[in-house]
Amino acid sequence: MGLCICWKDNLVKQFGLLLIGLVFLIAGCSSIVIKPVFQTKEREEPVDYQVPYAVFPDNLLFLGLGDSLTVGVGDELKQDGYLGRVKQELLQSDQIEQIDLINTAKRGRRSDQLMTLLSSGALDKEIQEASHIYLSIGGNDVMKIIKRDLFSLQLDAFEEERENYETRYFHILHYIRDLNPQAPIIALGLYNPFSLITVESEEVESIITDWNTTMERQLMEFEATCYVPVQDLFYTNTNLVYHTDFFHPNAKGYELIANRMIRTMESCGFVEETNGELYVKGASRNE
């Protein structure tokens, strides 16, 4: 490792200026982090899993966990980002009578901060009651490295932090599963906002791919999980999917995420389409 990420001279200034702008736009996200203590079990081999769908539930509780993508930052239509759109789409089904939404996500949150929040027990009740859990976490972990090493980015730093992220992500999923063994966990992948600058920033794209692979690998360790890839949706800005901060999705971007999420939930077995009608599978909310 130790290979330095280098850009052409005519791109360095442009990339550096945008990075500085992004740093100030997303500044204020840092907080004092207390390292949580988790009681973990030894990893078990994944097995084929079928959610116990005795019925198609009609009363659901969606729980949002993570960072600004689950908050819906950048959605100029104020429709609660991808989570609000998924909710509205599924409410079109005659099966569903009610979907309540509890969104605990926070702009700028990193995986270590989410671990601290979970270990405090502050969200135990919400996790236990949820019928479906939506998670986005990791983008700010990457941005922490970029802010710290702004003009001397090295692959080693991203790889070291990716390994730490893998451990934290496992503990986050383990904590959720201990509290709620049945609720599907739908996890959003990362994307590379720096593809806005140039398609030549392949190093960053490769880093995001590695982190997404890590995320998907950890999700496979647990039952009833679903990884939703979105990296391709935000490669460059051909489809005009970025908010004016050039970092978060706009309404169109969140619409694309929501559509991808529903289709992926269908392939994961959490949603079934019959005669053009969507049916949500899973246990009803736990009250």
PDB file of C-alpha atoms in Angstrom:
ATOM      1  CA  MET A   1       0.000   0.000   0.000  1.00  0.00           C
ATOM      2  CA  GLY A   2       1.222   3.557   0.591  1.00  0.00           C
ATOM      3  CA  LEU A   3       0.461   4.555  -2.957  1.00  0.00           C
ATOM      4  CA  CYS A   4      -0.414   8.212  -3.172  1.00  0.00           C
ATOM      5  CA  ILE A   5      -3.591   9.215  -5.001  1.00  0.00           C
ATOM      6  CA  CYS A   6      -2.498  11.651  -7.686  1.00  0.00           C
ATOM      7  CA  TRP A   7      -4.480  13.770 -10.077  1.00  0.00           C
ATOM      8  CA  LYS A   8      -3.354  15.617 -13.171  1.00  0.00           C
ATOM      9  CA  ASP A   9      -2.099  19.155 -12.492  1.00  0.00           C
ATOM     10  CA  ASN A  10      -5.015  20.719 -14.318  1.00  0.00           C
ATOM     11  CA  LEU A  11      -7.452  18.856 -12.022  1.00  0.00           C
ATOM     12  CA  VAL A  12      -5.725  19.303  -8.644  1.00  0.00           C
ATOM     13  CA  LYS A  13      -6.859  22.887  -8.125  1.00  0.00           C
ATOM     14  CA  GLN A  14     -10.421  22.134  -9.228  1.00  0.00           C
ATOM     15  CA  PHE A  15     -10.655  19.020  -7.034  1.00  0.00           C
ATOM     16  CA  GLY A  16      -9.068  20.759  -4.054  1.00  0.00           C
ATOM     17  CA  LEU A  17     -11.467  23.714  -4.282  1.00  0.00           C
ATOM     18  CA  LEU A  18     -14.522  21.453  -4.396  1.00  0.00           C
ATOM     19  CA  LEU A  19     -13.240  19.365  -1.498  1.00  0.00           C
ATOM     20  CA  ILE A  20     -12.699  22.512   0.580  1.00  0.00           C
ATOM     21  CA  GLY A  21     -16.229  23.615  -0.277  1.00  0.00           C
ATOM     22  CA  LEU A  22     -17.664  20.252   0.711  1.00  0.00           C
ATOM     23  CA  VAL A  23     -15.729  20.286   3.978  1.00  0.00           C
ATOM     24  CA  PHE A  24     -17.323  23.585   4.976  1.00  0.00           C
ATOM     25  CA  LEU A  25     -20.792  22.503   3.742  1.00  0.00           C
ATOM     26  CA  ILE A  26     -20.825  19.379   5.874  1.00  0.00           C
ATOM     27  CA  ALA A  27     -18.834  20.856   8.769  1.00  0.00           C
ATOM     28  CA  GLY A  28     -20.266  20.737  12.231  1.00  0.00           C
ATOM     29  CA  CYS A  29     -20.878  17.012  12.165  1.00  0.00           C
ATOM     30  CA  SER A  30     -18.134  16.064  14.627  1.00  0.00           C
ATOM     31  CA  SER A  31     -18.832  15.092  18.197  1.00  0.00           C
ATOM     32  CA  ILE A  32     -17.064  13.516  21.165  1.00  0.00           C
ATOM     33  CA  VAL A  33     -17.256   9.775  20.737  1.00  0.00           C
ATOM     34  CA  ILE A  34     -17.196   7.311  23.639  1.00  0.00           C
ATOM     35  CA  LYS A  35     -16.082   3.894  22.566  1.00  0.00           C
ATOM     36  CA  PRO A  36     -19.031   1.534  23.204  1.00  0.00           C
ATOM     37  CA  VAL A  37     -18.724  -1.907  24.708  1.00  0.00           C
ATOM     38  CA  PHE A  38     -20.706  -4.578  22.861  1.00  0.00           C
ATOM     39  CA  GLN A  39     -21.447  -8.082  24.002  1.00  0.00           C
ATOM     40  CA  THR A  40     -20.928 -10.097  20.844  1.00  0.00           C
ATOM     41  CA  LYS A  41     -21.240 -13.733  19.952  1.00  0.00           C
ATOM     42  CA  GLU A  42     -18.961 -15.715  17.707  1.00  0.00           C
ATOM     43  CA  ARG A  43     -19.863 -15.391  14.054  1.00  0.00           C
ATOM     44  CA  GLU A  44     -21.970 -18.187  12.684  1.00  0.00           C
ATOM     45  CA  GLU A  45     -22.113 -19.441   9.133  1.00  0.00           C
ATOM     46  CA  PRO A  46     -24.949 -17.758   7.202  1.00  0.00           C
ATOM     47  CA  VAL A  47     -27.880 -19.978   6.331  1.00  0.00           C
ATOM     48  CA  ASP A  48     -30.671 -19.676   3.834  1.00  0.00           C
ATOM     49  CA  TYR A  49     -33.383 -17.711   5.558  1.00  0.00           C
ATOM     50  CA  GLN A  50     -37.053 -17.176   4.918  1.00  0.00           C
ATOM     51  CA  VAL A  51     -38.889 -14.465   6.848  1.00  0.00           C
ATOM     52  CA  PRO A  52     -41.823 -16.181   8.604  1.00  0.00           C
ATOM     53  CA  TYR A  53     -44.607 -14.709   6.504  1.00  0.00           C
ATOM     54  CA  ALA A  54     -47.738 -16.249   7.959  1.00  0.00           C
ATOM     55  CA  VAL A  55     -49.693 -13.264   6.677  1.00  0.00           C
ATOM     56  CA  PHE A  56     -49.219 -10.065   4.721  1.00  0.00           C
ATOM     57  CA  PRO A  57     -49.248  -7.513   7.575  1.00  0.00           C
ATOM     58  CA  ASP A  58     -51.365  -4.390   7.222  1.00  0.00           C
ATOM     59  CA  ASN A  59     -49.880  -2.261  10.022  1.00  0.00           C
ATOM     60  CA  LEU A  60     -46.179  -1.451   9.635  1.00  0.00           C
ATOM     61  CA  LEU A  61     -43.567   0.593  11.458  1.00  0.00           C
ATOM     62  CA  PHE A  62     -40.568   1.781   9.432  1.00  0.00           C
ATOM     63  CA  LEU A  63     -37.486   2.761  11.452  1.00  0.00           C
ATOM     64  CA  GLY A  64     -34.780   4.920   9.856  1.00  0.00           C
ATOM     65  CA  LEU A  65     -31.217   4.680  11.199  1.00  0.00           C
ATOM     66  CA  GLY A  66     -28.002   6.382  10.131  1.00  0.00           C
ATOM     67  CA  ASP A  67     -26.982   9.557   8.362  1.00  0.00           C
ATOM     68  CA  SER A  68     -28.203  12.343   6.075  1.00  0.00           C
ATOM     69  CA  LEU A  69     -29.288  10.009   3.275  1.00  0.00           C
ATOM     70  CA  THR A  70     -31.945   8.497   5.523  1.00  0.00           C
ATOM     71  CA  VAL A  71     -32.808  11.981   6.836  1.00  0.00           C
ATOM     72  CA  GLY A  72     -33.444  13.060   3.226  1.00  0.00           C
ATOM     73  CA  VAL A  73     -31.077  16.041   3.173  1.00  0.00           C
ATOM     74  CA  GLY A  74     -31.220  17.760  -0.228  1.00  0.00           C
ATOM     75  CA  ASP A  75     -34.807  16.773  -1.043  1.00  0.00           C
ATOM     76  CA  GLU A  76     -36.200  20.102  -2.258  1.00  0.00           C
ATOM     77  CA  LEU A  77     -39.704  18.617  -2.440  1.00  0.00           C
ATOM     78  CA  LYS A  78     -39.632  17.876   1.308  1.00  0.00           C
ATOM     79  CA  GLN A  79     -40.901  14.313   0.859  1.00  0.00           C
ATOM     80  CA  ASP A  80     -38.545  12.747   3.437  1.00  0.00           C
ATOM     81  CA  GLY A  81     -36.022  11.490   0.914  1.00  0.00           C
ATOM     82  CA  TYR A  82     -36.026   7.862  -0.168  1.00  0.00           C
ATOM     83  CA  LEU A  83     -37.746   6.672   3.018  1.00  0.00           C
ATOM     84  CA  GLY A  84     -40.800   8.886   2.562  1.00  0.00           C
ATOM     85  CA  ARG A  85     -41.087   7.837  -1.072  1.00  0.00           C
ATOM     86  CA  VAL A  86     -40.849   4.124  -0.267  1.00  0.00           C
ATOM     87  CA  LYS A  87     -43.566   4.592   2.342  1.00  0.00           C
ATOM     88  CA  GLN A  88     -45.882   6.395  -0.071  1.00  0.00           C
ATOM     89  CA  GLU A  89     -45.343   3.827  -2.814  1.00  0.00           C
ATOM     90  CA  LEU A  90     -46.153   0.906  -0.540  1.00  0.00           C
ATOM     91  CA  LEU A  91     -49.215   2.676   0.843  1.00  0.00           C
ATOM     92  CA  GLN A  92     -50.704   2.389  -2.643  1.00  0.00           C
ATOM     93  CA  SER A  93     -51.229  -1.288  -1.915  1.00  0.00           C
ATOM     94  CA  ASP A  94     -54.731  -2.295  -0.820  1.00  0.00           C
ATOM     95  CA  GLN A  95     -53.021  -4.600   1.669  1.00  0.00           C
ATOM     96  CA  ILE A  96     -51.518  -1.794   3.763  1.00  0.00           C
ATOM     97  CA  GLU A  97     -53.747   0.138   6.131  1.00  0.00           C
ATOM     98  CA  GLN A  98     -51.058   2.084   7.961  1.00  0.00           C
ATOM     99  CA  ILE A  99     -47.306   2.738   7.868  1.00  0.00           C
ATOM    100  CA  ASP A 100     -45.819   4.733  10.721  1.00  0.00           C
ATOM    101  CA  LEU A 101     -42.358   6.190  10.233  1.00  0.00           C
ATOM    102  CA  ILE A 102     -39.802   6.890  12.950  1.00  0.00           C
ATOM    103  CA  ASN A 103     -36.661   8.466  11.537  1.00  0.00           C
ATOM    104  CA  THR A 104     -33.755   8.645  14.005  1.00  0.00           C
ATOM    105  CA  ALA A 105     -31.095   9.376  11.367  1.00  0.00           C
ATOM    106  CA  LYS A 106     -28.912  12.471  11.731  1.00  0.00           C
ATOM    107  CA  ARG A 107     -26.930  14.536   9.274  1.00  0.00           C
ATOM    108  CA  GLY A 108     -23.169  13.909   9.535  1.00  0.00           C
ATOM    109  CA  ARG A 109     -23.434  10.764  11.648  1.00  0.00           C
ATOM    110  CA  ARG A 110     -20.607   8.244  11.356  1.00  0.00           C
ATOM    111  CA  SER A 111     -20.635   4.535  12.158  1.00  0.00           C
ATOM    112  CA  ASP A 112     -18.758   5.031  15.459  1.00  0.00           C
ATOM    113  CA  GLN A 113     -21.372   7.585  16.524  1.00  0.00           C
ATOM    114  CA  LEU A 114     -24.212   5.248  15.607  1.00  0.00           C
ATOM    115  CA  MET A 115     -22.574   2.506  17.695  1.00  0.00           C
ATOM    116  CA  THR A 116     -22.392   4.876  20.650  1.00  0.00           C
ATOM    117  CA  LEU A 117     -26.057   5.795  20.243  1.00  0.00           C
ATOM    118  CA  LEU A 118     -27.141   2.157  20.037  1.00  0.00           C
ATOM    119  CA  SER A 119     -25.021   1.075  22.998  1.00  0.00           C
ATOM    120  CA  SER A 120     -26.714   3.744  25.138  1.00  0.00           C
ATOM    121  CA  GLY A 121     -30.006   1.888  24.720  1.00  0.00           C
ATOM    122  CA  ALA A 122     -31.720   5.052  23.510  1.00  0.00           C
ATOM    123  CA  LEU A 123     -33.258   3.313  20.486  1.00  0.00           C
ATOM    124  CA  ASP A 124     -33.947  -0.131  21.949  1.00  0.00           C
ATOM    125  CA  LYS A 125     -37.711   0.325  22.078  1.00  0.00           C
ATOM    126  CA  GLU A 126     -37.921   1.610  18.500  1.00  0.00           C
ATOM    127  CA  ILE A 127     -35.770  -1.254  17.203  1.00  0.00           C
ATOM    128  CA  GLN A 128     -37.840  -3.861  19.025  1.00  0.00           C
ATOM    129  CA  GLU A 129     -41.121  -2.479  17.679  1.00  0.00           C
ATOM    130  CA  ALA A 130     -40.050  -1.938  14.058  1.00  0.00           C
ATOM    131  CA  SER A 131     -41.453  -4.079  11.271  1.00  0.00           C
ATOM    132  CA  HIS A 132     -38.748  -2.850   8.830  1.00  0.00           C
ATOM    133  CA  ILE A 133     -35.406  -1.141   9.511  1.00  0.00           C
ATOM    134  CA  TYR A 134     -33.733   1.158   6.947  1.00  0.00           C
ATOM    135  CA  LEU A 135     -30.032   1.939   7.394  1.00  0.00           C
ATOM    136  CA  SER A 136     -27.508   4.240   5.718  1.00  0.00           C
ATOM    137  CA  ILE A 137     -24.101   4.669   7.346  1.00  0.00           C
ATOM    138  CA  GLY A 138     -20.497   5.018   6.148  1.00  0.00           C
ATOM    139  CA  GLY A 139     -20.409   8.062   3.888  1.00  0.00           C
ATOM    140  CA  ASN A 140     -19.248  10.330   6.692  1.00  0.00           C
ATOM    141  CA  ASP A 141     -16.598   7.805   7.700  1.00  0.00           C
ATOM    142  CA  VAL A 142     -15.068   8.282   4.248  1.00  0.00           C
ATOM    143  CA  MET A 143     -15.455  12.069   4.436  1.00  0.00           C
ATOM    144  CA  LYS A 144     -13.655  12.123   7.797  1.00  0.00           C
ATOM    145  CA  ILE A 145     -10.512  10.834   6.073  1.00  0.00           C
ATOM    146  CA  ILE A 146     -10.864  13.291   3.193  1.00  0.00           C
ATOM    147  CA  LYS A 147     -11.267  16.239   5.584  1.00  0.00           C
ATOM    148  CA  ARG A 148      -8.304  15.117   7.694  1.00  0.00           C
ATOM    149  CA  ASP A 149      -5.902  14.414   4.814  1.00  0.00           C
ATOM    150  CA  LEU A 150      -7.272  16.966   2.399  1.00  0.00           C
ATOM    151  CA  PHE A 151      -4.187  17.471   0.211  1.00  0.00           C
ATOM    152  CA  SER A 152      -2.303  14.242   0.972  1.00  0.00           C
ATOM    153  CA  LEU A 153      -4.873  11.519   0.448  1.00  0.00           C
ATOM    154  CA  GLN A 154      -3.397   8.028   0.591  1.00  0.00           C
ATOM    155  CA  LEU A 155      -4.931   4.642  -0.105  1.00  0.00           C
ATOM    156  CA  ASP A 156      -3.496   3.255   3.139  1.00  0.00           C
ATOM    157  CA  ALA A 157      -5.668   5.555   5.239  1.00  0.00           C
ATOM    158  CA  PHE A 158      -8.866   4.484   3.480  1.00  0.00           C
ATOM    159  CA  GLU A 159      -7.983   0.804   3.777  1.00  0.00           C
ATOM    160  CA  GLU A 160      -7.171   1.067   7.479  1.00  0.00           C
ATOM    161  CA  GLU A 161     -10.437   2.863   8.188  1.00  0.00           C
ATOM    162  CA  ARG A 162     -12.372   0.419   5.999  1.00  0.00           C
ATOM    163  CA  GLU A 163     -11.212  -2.428   8.258  1.00  0.00           C
ATOM    164  CA  ASN A 164     -12.377  -0.483  11.330  1.00  0.00           C
ATOM    165  CA  TYR A 165     -15.659   0.273   9.594  1.00  0.00           C
ATOM    166  CA  GLU A 166     -16.171  -3.427   8.866  1.00  0.00           C
ATOM    167  CA  THR A 167     -15.944  -4.245  12.578  1.00  0.00           C
ATOM    168  CA  ARG A 168     -18.288  -1.423  13.543  1.00  0.00           C
ATOM    169  CA  TYR A 169     -20.810  -2.331  10.853  1.00  0.00           C
ATOM    170  CA  PHE A 170     -20.894  -5.919  12.092  1.00  0.00           C
ATOM    171  CA  HIS A 171     -21.538  -4.767  15.666  1.00  0.00           C
ATOM    172  CA  ILE A 172     -24.318  -2.419  14.520  1.00  0.00           C
ATOM    173  CA  LEU A 173     -26.089  -5.237  12.696  1.00  0.00           C
ATOM    174  CA  HIS A 174     -25.503  -7.637  15.593  1.00  0.00           C
ATOM    175  CA  TYR A 175     -27.007  -5.186  18.083  1.00  0.00           C
ATOM    176  CA  ILE A 176     -30.099  -4.673  15.918  1.00  0.00           C
ATOM    177  CA  ARG A 177     -30.566  -8.403  15.369  1.00  0.00           C
ATOM    178  CA  ASP A 178     -30.309  -9.201  19.080  1.00  0.00           C
ATOM    179  CA  LEU A 179     -33.177  -6.804  19.774  1.00  0.00           C
ATOM    180  CA  ASN A 180     -35.294  -7.692  16.738  1.00  0.00           C
ATOM    181  CA  PRO A 181     -34.581 -11.070  15.095  1.00  0.00           C
ATOM    182  CA  GLN A 182     -37.262 -10.786  12.391  1.00  0.00           C
ATOM    183  CA  ALA A 183     -37.553  -7.262  11.001  1.00  0.00           C
ATOM    184  CA  PRO A 184     -35.946  -6.957   7.551  1.00  0.00           C
ATOM    185  CA  ILE A 185     -32.891  -4.685   7.541  1.00  0.00           C
ATOM    186  CA  ILE A 186     -32.640  -2.748   4.270  1.00  0.00           C
ATOM    187  CA  ALA A 187     -29.201  -1.132   3.965  1.00  0.00           C
ATOM    188  CA  LEU A 188     -28.218   1.567   1.492  1.00  0.00           C
ATOM    189  CA  GLY A 189     -24.828   1.450  -0.217  1.00  0.00           C
ATOM    190  CA  LEU A 190     -22.430   4.373  -0.677  1.00  0.00           C
ATOM    191  CA  TYR A 191     -21.784   6.491  -3.765  1.00  0.00           C
ATOM    192  CA  ASN A 192     -18.941   8.759  -4.913  1.00  0.00           C
ATOM    193  CA  PRO A 193     -19.937  12.449  -5.128  1.00  0.00           C
ATOM    194  CA  PHE A 194     -16.484  13.339  -6.490  1.00  0.00           C
ATOM    195  CA  SER A 195     -17.356  11.796  -9.838  1.00  0.00           C
ATOM    196  CA  LEU A 196     -18.993  15.184 -10.389  1.00  0.00           C
ATOM    197  CA  ILE A 197     -15.537  16.628 -11.008  1.00  0.00           C
ATOM    198  CA  THR A 198     -14.162  14.153 -13.471  1.00  0.00           C
ATOM    199  CA  VAL A 199     -14.557  10.539 -14.455  1.00  0.00           C
ATOM    200  CA  GLU A 200     -10.774  10.308 -14.050  1.00  0.00           C
ATOM    201  CA  SER A 201     -11.127  10.136 -10.242  1.00  0.00           C
ATOM    202  CA  GLU A 202     -11.194   6.343 -10.511  1.00  0.00           C
ATOM    203  CA  GLU A 203      -9.199   5.937  -7.285  1.00  0.00           C
ATOM    204  CA  VAL A 204     -12.058   7.339  -5.212  1.00  0.00           C
ATOM    205  CA  GLU A 205     -14.562   5.232  -7.140  1.00  0.00           C
ATOM    206  CA  SER A 206     -12.500   2.141  -6.350  1.00  0.00           C
ATOM    207  CA  ILE A 207     -12.423   3.055  -2.653  1.00  0.00           C
ATOM    208  CA  ILE A 208     -16.221   3.380  -2.549  1.00  0.00           C
ATOM    209  CA  THR A 209     -16.554   0.018  -4.303  1.00  0.00           C
ATOM    210  CA  ASP A 210     -14.352  -1.613  -1.652  1.00  0.00           C
ATOM    211  CA  TRP A 211     -16.418  -0.119   1.162  1.00  0.00           C
ATOM    212  CA  ASN A 212     -19.650  -1.255  -0.474  1.00  0.00           C
ATOM    213  CA  THR A 213     -18.255  -4.777  -0.828  1.00  0.00           C
ATOM    214  CA  THR A 214     -17.430  -4.727   2.879  1.00  0.00           C
ATOM    215  CA  MET A 215     -20.957  -3.605   3.726  1.00  0.00           C
ATOM    216  CA  GLU A 216     -22.565  -6.279   1.574  1.00  0.00           C
ATOM    217  CA  ARG A 217     -20.312  -8.975   3.040  1.00  0.00           C
ATOM    218  CA  GLN A 218     -21.293  -8.081   6.588  1.00  0.00           C
ATOM    219  CA  LEU A 219     -25.002  -8.017   5.735  1.00  0.00           C
ATOM    220  CA  MET A 220     -24.711 -11.572   4.436  1.00  0.00           C
ATOM    221  CA  GLU A 221     -23.707 -12.657   7.940  1.00  0.00           C
ATOM    222  CA  PHE A 222     -27.234 -11.954   9.171  1.00  0.00           C
ATOM    223  CA  GLU A 223     -30.697 -13.214   8.349  1.00  0.00           C
ATOM    224  CA  ALA A 224     -33.363 -11.062   6.689  1.00  0.00           C
ATOM    225  CA  THR A 225     -31.030  -8.361   5.346  1.00  0.00           C
ATOM    226  CA  CYS A 226     -31.009  -6.619   1.972  1.00  0.00           C
ATOM    227  CA  TYR A 227     -28.191  -4.550   0.408  1.00  0.00           C
ATOM    228  CA  VAL A 228     -29.324  -1.770  -1.958  1.00  0.00           C
ATOM    229  CA  PRO A 229     -26.574  -0.610  -4.368  1.00  0.00           C
ATOM    230  CA  VAL A 230     -26.781   3.011  -5.553  1.00  0.00           C
ATOM    231  CA  GLN A 231     -23.217   3.769  -6.651  1.00  0.00           C
ATOM    232  CA  ASP A 232     -24.112   3.605 -10.339  1.00  0.00           C
ATOM    233  CA  LEU A 233     -27.013   6.043  -9.908  1.00  0.00           C
ATOM    234  CA  PHE A 234     -24.641   8.845  -8.878  1.00  0.00           C
ATOM    235  CA  TYR A 235     -21.703   8.257 -11.193  1.00  0.00           C
ATOM    236  CA  THR A 236     -21.165  11.750 -12.628  1.00  0.00           C
ATOM    237  CA  ASN A 237     -24.222  13.998 -12.788  1.00  0.00           C
ATOM    238  CA  THR A 238     -25.580  12.971 -16.172  1.00  0.00           C
ATOM    239  CA  ASN A 239     -29.069  12.516 -14.758  1.00  0.00           C
ATOM    240  CA  LEU A 240     -28.966  15.735 -12.687  1.00  0.00           C
ATOM    241  CA  VAL A 241     -29.458  13.843  -9.434  1.00  0.00           C
ATOM    242  CA  TYR A 242     -27.442  16.075  -7.100  1.00  0.00           C
ATOM    243  CA  HIS A 243     -28.650  18.803  -4.774  1.00  0.00           C
ATOM    244  CA  THR A 244     -27.062  22.236  -5.129  1.00  0.00           C
ATOM    245  CA  ASP A 245     -24.527  21.307  -2.422  1.00  0.00           C
ATOM    246  CA  PHE A 246     -23.063  18.796  -4.920  1.00  0.00           C
ATOM    247  CA  PHE A 247     -22.983  16.154  -2.195  1.00  0.00           C
ATOM    248  CA  HIS A 248     -26.514  15.019  -1.346  1.00  0.00           C
ATOM    249  CA  PRO A 249     -29.183  13.746  -3.744  1.00  0.00           C
ATOM    250  CA  ASN A 250     -31.937  16.065  -4.921  1.00  0.00           C
ATOM    251  CA  ALA A 251     -35.590  15.000  -5.251  1.00  0.00           C
ATOM    252  CA  LYS A 252     -34.850  13.163  -8.483  1.00  0.00           C
ATOM    253  CA  GLY A 253     -31.937  11.386  -6.863  1.00  0.00           C
ATOM    254  CA  TYR A 254     -34.090  10.236  -3.952  1.00  0.00           C
ATOM    255  CA  GLU A 255     -36.755   9.069  -6.392  1.00  0.00           C
ATOM    256  CA  LEU A 256     -34.157   6.886  -8.114  1.00  0.00           C
ATOM    257  CA  ILE A 257     -33.005   5.509  -4.751  1.00  0.00           C
ATOM    258  CA  ALA A 258     -36.587   4.712  -3.705  1.00  0.00           C
ATOM    259  CA  ASN A 259     -37.313   2.923  -6.987  1.00  0.00           C
ATOM    260  CA  ARG A 260     -34.084   0.915  -6.701  1.00  0.00           C
ATOM    261  CA  MET A 261     -34.888   0.094  -3.087  1.00  0.00           C
ATOM    262  CA  ILE A 262     -38.359  -1.273  -3.828  1.00  0.00           C
ATOM    263  CA  ARG A 263     -37.046  -3.377  -6.710  1.00  0.00           C
ATOM    264  CA  THR A 264     -34.229  -4.700  -4.500  1.00  0.00           C
ATOM    265  CA  MET A 265     -36.631  -5.455  -1.648  1.00  0.00           C
ATOM    266  CA  GLU A 266     -38.616  -7.466  -4.163  1.00  0.00           C
ATOM    267  CA  SER A 267     -35.544  -9.471  -5.186  1.00  0.00           C
ATOM    268  CA  CYS A 268     -34.712  -9.999  -1.489  1.00  0.00           C
ATOM    269  CA  GLY A 269     -38.196 -11.392  -0.885  1.00  0.00           C
ATOM    270  CA  PHE A 270     -39.530  -8.545   1.252  1.00  0.00           C
ATOM    271  CA  VAL A 271     -41.952  -7.240  -1.373  1.00  0.00           C
ATOM    272  CA  GLU A 272     -44.052  -9.222  -3.813  1.00  0.00           C
ATOM    273  CA  GLU A 273     -45.683  -7.867  -6.953  1.00  0.00           C
ATOM    274  CA  THR A 274     -48.852  -9.629  -8.097  1.00  0.00           C
ATOM    275  CA  ASN A 275     -50.971  -8.344 -10.974  1.00  0.00           C
ATOM    276  CA  GLY A 276     -49.305  -4.954 -10.693  1.00  0.00           C
ATOM    277  CA  GLU A 277     -50.013  -4.725  -6.947  1.00  0.00           C
ATOM    278  CA  LEU A 278     -47.209  -4.563  -4.363  1.00  0.00           C
ATOM    279  CA  TYR A 279     -47.555  -6.696  -1.243  1.00  0.00           C
ATOM    280  CA  VAL A 280     -45.212  -6.198   1.697  1.00  0.00           C
ATOM    281  CA  LYS A 281     -43.979  -9.322   3.436  1.00  0.00           C
ATOM    282  CA  GLY A 282     -42.839  -9.447   7.026  1.00  0.00           C
ATOM    283  CA  ALA A 283     -44.073  -9.386  10.556  1.00  0.00           C
ATOM    284  CA  SER A 284     -46.440  -6.645  11.690  1.00  0.00           C
ATOM    285  CA  ARG A 285     -45.090  -4.001  14.029  1.00  0.00           C
ATOM    286  CA  ASN A 286     -44.258  -5.363  17.481  1.00  0.00           C
ATOM    287  CA  GLU A 287     -46.223  -3.573  20.163  1.00  0.00           C
TER     288      GLU A 287
END
